[in-house]
Amino acid sequence: MKLKKKDIFFETLENMADTIVQAADYFAQNISNLQDVTLFAGEMKKYESKCDEFTHTIIKELNKTFITPLERDDIMDLTTTMDDVLDGLEATASRFYMYHLHEPDEYIVQFADILRQSAYEIQKAVHLLSQKKLLALREHTIRLNDLENQGDELLRICIKNLFATVNDPIELIKRKEIYERLETTTDSCEHVANKLESIIMRNS
């Protein structure tokens, strides 16, 4: 019996989600003990470029496909929001390289863990979307919202601590930007959840 070929859109979205997980895992595993910041930034750039290729595949297929499994705008918006997650991780990694930062603190490690958890929730949700298990997605969108709230709270804590303990203005600027970039990336994960919620509502 011939297996049915997986839809190109769902397959590519799954590949994107899998790449986000790989990137978030790599980021979290290496951020707590940065041995080679140049290598770290370079590897994150590879993941980001891979995700860009999947985005281009989606755009190319949308331009030539008449009937799509979801609304065209939904496919494009979901692709863009997922791409934003990897862009955020890569942009943070590049700041470590540009700012010569080699000693991440406990807050950066905590952000990395929140983002890793978020990546796995995105992956689970996108694979359920491919299987058309829309209502089962809710568990993961709720979890993504919860993780984003944790990111908000962590930002408040680390900025307060930063201004209380760091006197060097250059160091303060560097750390503050990295914290804010990490929190913005948790926002991007929540945007994925919001897009998935709108897909659920439109297709249930």
Short mmCIF file of C-alpha atoms in Angstrom, two decimals:
data_model
loop_
_atom_site.label_atom_id
_atom_site.label_comp_id
_atom_site.label_asym_id
_atom_site.label_seq_id
_atom_site.Cartn_x
_atom_site.Cartn_y
_atom_site.Cartn_z
CA MET A 1 0.00 0.00 0.00
CA LYS A 2 1.43 3.36 -1.05
CA LEU A 3 1.86 5.83 1.79
CA LYS A 4 0.23 9.19 1.27
CA LYS A 5 2.82 11.89 0.70
CA LYS A 6 2.85 14.52 3.44
CA ASP A 7 1.63 17.97 2.46
CA ILE A 8 4.60 20.22 1.60
CA PHE A 9 3.33 23.03 3.85
CA PHE A 10 2.89 20.86 6.94
CA GLU A 11 6.17 19.08 6.26
CA THR A 12 8.06 22.37 5.99
CA LEU A 13 6.41 23.80 9.11
CA GLU A 14 7.38 20.64 11.00
CA ASN A 15 10.96 21.02 9.74
CA MET A 16 10.98 24.62 10.97
CA ALA A 17 9.69 23.58 14.40
CA ASP A 18 12.29 20.81 14.62
CA THR A 19 15.04 23.30 13.73
CA ILE A 20 13.82 25.71 16.43
CA VAL A 21 14.13 22.88 18.97
CA GLN A 22 17.64 22.00 17.76
CA ALA A 23 18.69 25.65 17.98
CA ALA A 24 17.13 26.22 21.42
CA ASP A 25 18.76 23.01 22.71
CA TYR A 26 22.16 24.08 21.36
CA PHE A 27 21.71 27.59 22.79
CA ALA A 28 20.75 26.32 26.26
CA GLN A 29 23.44 23.63 26.36
CA ASN A 30 26.24 26.04 25.44
CA ILE A 31 25.19 29.30 27.07
CA SER A 32 26.00 28.23 30.62
CA ASN A 33 29.62 27.42 29.75
CA LEU A 34 30.74 29.42 26.73
CA GLN A 35 34.05 27.93 25.62
CA ASP A 36 34.17 29.44 22.13
CA VAL A 37 31.86 32.38 21.52
CA THR A 38 32.82 32.58 17.82
CA LEU A 39 31.81 28.96 17.27
CA PHE A 40 28.63 29.48 19.32
CA ALA A 41 27.51 32.47 17.23
CA GLY A 42 28.46 30.68 13.99
CA GLU A 43 26.44 27.56 14.83
CA MET A 44 23.40 29.65 15.75
CA LYS A 45 23.73 31.46 12.42
CA LYS A 46 23.57 28.08 10.63
CA TYR A 47 20.29 27.24 12.36
CA GLU A 48 18.89 30.67 11.48
CA SER A 49 19.89 30.25 7.81
CA LYS A 50 18.27 26.82 7.73
CA CYS A 51 15.03 28.31 9.02
CA ASP A 52 15.22 31.04 6.39
CA GLU A 53 15.43 28.33 3.72
CA PHE A 54 12.21 26.76 5.04
CA THR A 55 10.55 30.19 4.93
CA HIS A 56 11.58 30.58 1.28
CA THR A 57 10.17 27.10 0.54
CA ILE A 58 6.81 28.11 2.03
CA ILE A 59 6.71 31.34 0.01
CA LYS A 60 7.64 29.51 -3.21
CA GLU A 61 4.96 26.86 -2.63
CA LEU A 62 2.30 29.47 -1.77
CA ASN A 63 3.03 31.21 -5.05
CA LYS A 64 2.46 28.08 -7.11
CA THR A 65 -0.21 26.19 -5.14
CA PHE A 66 -3.88 26.87 -5.81
CA ILE A 67 -5.43 24.90 -2.93
CA THR A 68 -3.65 25.04 0.44
CA PRO A 69 -4.42 22.99 3.60
CA LEU A 70 -4.95 26.17 5.65
CA GLU A 71 -5.72 29.78 4.75
CA ARG A 72 -2.77 31.24 2.88
CA ASP A 73 -2.42 34.11 5.36
CA ASP A 74 -2.41 31.66 8.27
CA ILE A 75 0.39 29.62 6.72
CA MET A 76 2.45 32.73 6.01
CA ASP A 77 1.84 34.30 9.42
CA LEU A 78 2.72 31.08 11.25
CA THR A 79 5.89 30.74 9.16
CA THR A 80 6.91 34.33 9.92
CA THR A 81 6.29 34.08 13.66
CA MET A 82 8.26 30.82 13.88
CA ASP A 83 11.11 32.39 11.91
CA ASP A 84 11.10 35.29 14.40
CA VAL A 85 11.85 32.85 17.25
CA LEU A 86 15.04 31.64 15.57
CA ASP A 87 15.96 35.17 14.53
CA GLY A 88 15.76 36.17 18.21
CA LEU A 89 17.99 33.32 19.37
CA GLU A 90 20.55 34.01 16.65
CA ALA A 91 20.53 37.78 17.33
CA THR A 92 21.22 37.12 21.01
CA ALA A 93 24.08 34.73 20.19
CA SER A 94 25.62 37.29 17.85
CA ARG A 95 25.60 39.88 20.67
CA PHE A 96 27.78 37.58 22.79
CA TYR A 97 30.26 37.57 19.92
CA MET A 98 30.09 41.32 19.20
CA TYR A 99 30.25 42.38 22.86
CA HIS A 100 32.99 39.86 23.81
CA LEU A 101 30.74 38.38 26.49
CA HIS A 102 32.04 35.06 27.80
CA GLU A 103 30.36 34.79 31.19
CA PRO A 104 26.58 34.50 31.05
CA ASP A 105 24.84 34.94 34.40
CA GLU A 106 22.08 32.94 36.08
CA TYR A 107 19.34 35.05 34.44
CA ILE A 108 20.57 34.36 30.92
CA VAL A 109 20.69 30.64 31.75
CA GLN A 110 17.10 30.84 33.06
CA PHE A 111 15.95 32.63 29.90
CA ALA A 112 17.64 29.92 27.81
CA ASP A 113 15.71 27.26 29.71
CA ILE A 114 12.38 29.08 29.20
CA LEU A 115 13.14 29.34 25.47
CA ARG A 116 14.10 25.69 25.25
CA GLN A 117 10.81 24.68 26.90
CA SER A 118 8.94 27.03 24.56
CA ALA A 119 10.64 25.49 21.53
CA TYR A 120 9.43 22.01 22.53
CA GLU A 121 5.86 23.33 22.99
CA ILE A 122 6.00 24.87 19.49
CA GLN A 123 7.29 21.60 18.06
CA LYS A 124 4.52 19.54 19.69
CA ALA A 125 1.86 22.01 18.57
CA VAL A 126 3.03 22.16 14.95
CA HIS A 127 3.17 18.37 14.68
CA LEU A 128 -0.41 18.21 16.03
CA LEU A 129 -1.41 20.83 13.46
CA SER A 130 -0.04 18.59 10.71
CA GLN A 131 -2.22 15.76 12.03
CA LYS A 132 -5.24 18.13 12.10
CA LYS A 133 -5.58 17.57 15.86
CA LEU A 134 -6.58 21.18 16.41
CA LEU A 135 -8.19 20.98 19.84
CA ALA A 136 -5.17 19.10 21.23
CA LEU A 137 -3.08 22.17 20.30
CA ARG A 138 -4.64 24.22 23.10
CA GLU A 139 -2.60 22.56 25.82
CA HIS A 140 0.58 23.77 24.13
CA THR A 141 -0.60 27.31 23.34
CA ILE A 142 -1.62 27.75 26.99
CA ARG A 143 1.80 26.50 28.08
CA LEU A 144 3.52 28.93 25.68
CA ASN A 145 1.55 31.81 27.19
CA ASP A 146 2.59 30.68 30.67
CA LEU A 147 6.26 30.51 29.65
CA GLU A 148 6.06 34.01 28.16
CA ASN A 149 4.70 35.27 31.50
CA GLN A 150 7.70 33.66 33.19
CA GLY A 151 9.93 35.56 30.76
CA ASP A 152 8.22 38.85 31.66
CA GLU A 153 8.73 38.24 35.36
CA LEU A 154 12.36 37.19 34.87
CA LEU A 155 13.07 40.39 32.92
CA ARG A 156 11.72 42.49 35.78
CA ILE A 157 13.91 40.63 38.28
CA CYS A 158 17.13 40.73 36.25
CA ILE A 159 16.83 44.41 35.25
CA LYS A 160 16.22 45.36 38.90
CA ASN A 161 19.27 43.32 39.95
CA LEU A 162 21.36 44.74 37.10
CA PHE A 163 20.86 48.36 38.19
CA ALA A 164 21.43 47.42 41.83
CA THR A 165 24.72 45.55 41.33
CA VAL A 166 26.50 46.66 38.13
CA ASN A 167 28.36 49.98 38.20
CA ASP A 168 30.16 49.80 34.85
CA PRO A 169 27.81 51.57 32.38
CA ILE A 170 29.15 49.65 29.35
CA GLU A 171 28.60 46.30 31.06
CA LEU A 172 25.14 47.44 32.12
CA ILE A 173 24.20 48.37 28.54
CA LYS A 174 25.45 45.01 27.20
CA ARG A 175 23.58 42.94 29.79
CA LYS A 176 20.39 44.97 29.53
CA GLU A 177 20.22 44.49 25.76
CA ILE A 178 20.78 40.75 26.03
CA TYR A 179 18.08 40.38 28.70
CA GLU A 180 15.65 42.38 26.58
CA ARG A 181 16.44 40.40 23.43
CA LEU A 182 15.83 37.15 25.27
CA GLU A 183 12.51 38.42 26.65
CA THR A 184 11.50 39.61 23.18
CA THR A 185 12.20 36.09 21.91
CA THR A 186 9.80 34.68 24.52
CA ASP A 187 7.27 37.18 23.12
CA SER A 188 7.91 35.71 19.67
CA CYS A 189 7.09 32.25 21.05
CA GLU A 190 3.81 33.64 22.40
CA HIS A 191 3.08 35.12 18.95
CA VAL A 192 3.37 31.58 17.54
CA ALA A 193 0.83 30.46 20.17
CA ASN A 194 -1.52 33.31 19.25
CA LYS A 195 -1.31 32.43 15.56
CA LEU A 196 -2.04 28.79 16.33
CA GLU A 197 -5.05 29.87 18.42
CA SER A 198 -6.45 31.84 15.50
CA ILE A 199 -5.95 28.80 13.23
CA ILE A 200 -7.86 26.65 15.75
CA MET A 201 -10.75 29.13 15.82
CA ARG A 202 -10.90 29.42 12.05
CA ASN A 203 -10.79 25.69 11.36
CA SER A 204 -12.67 24.06 14.25
#
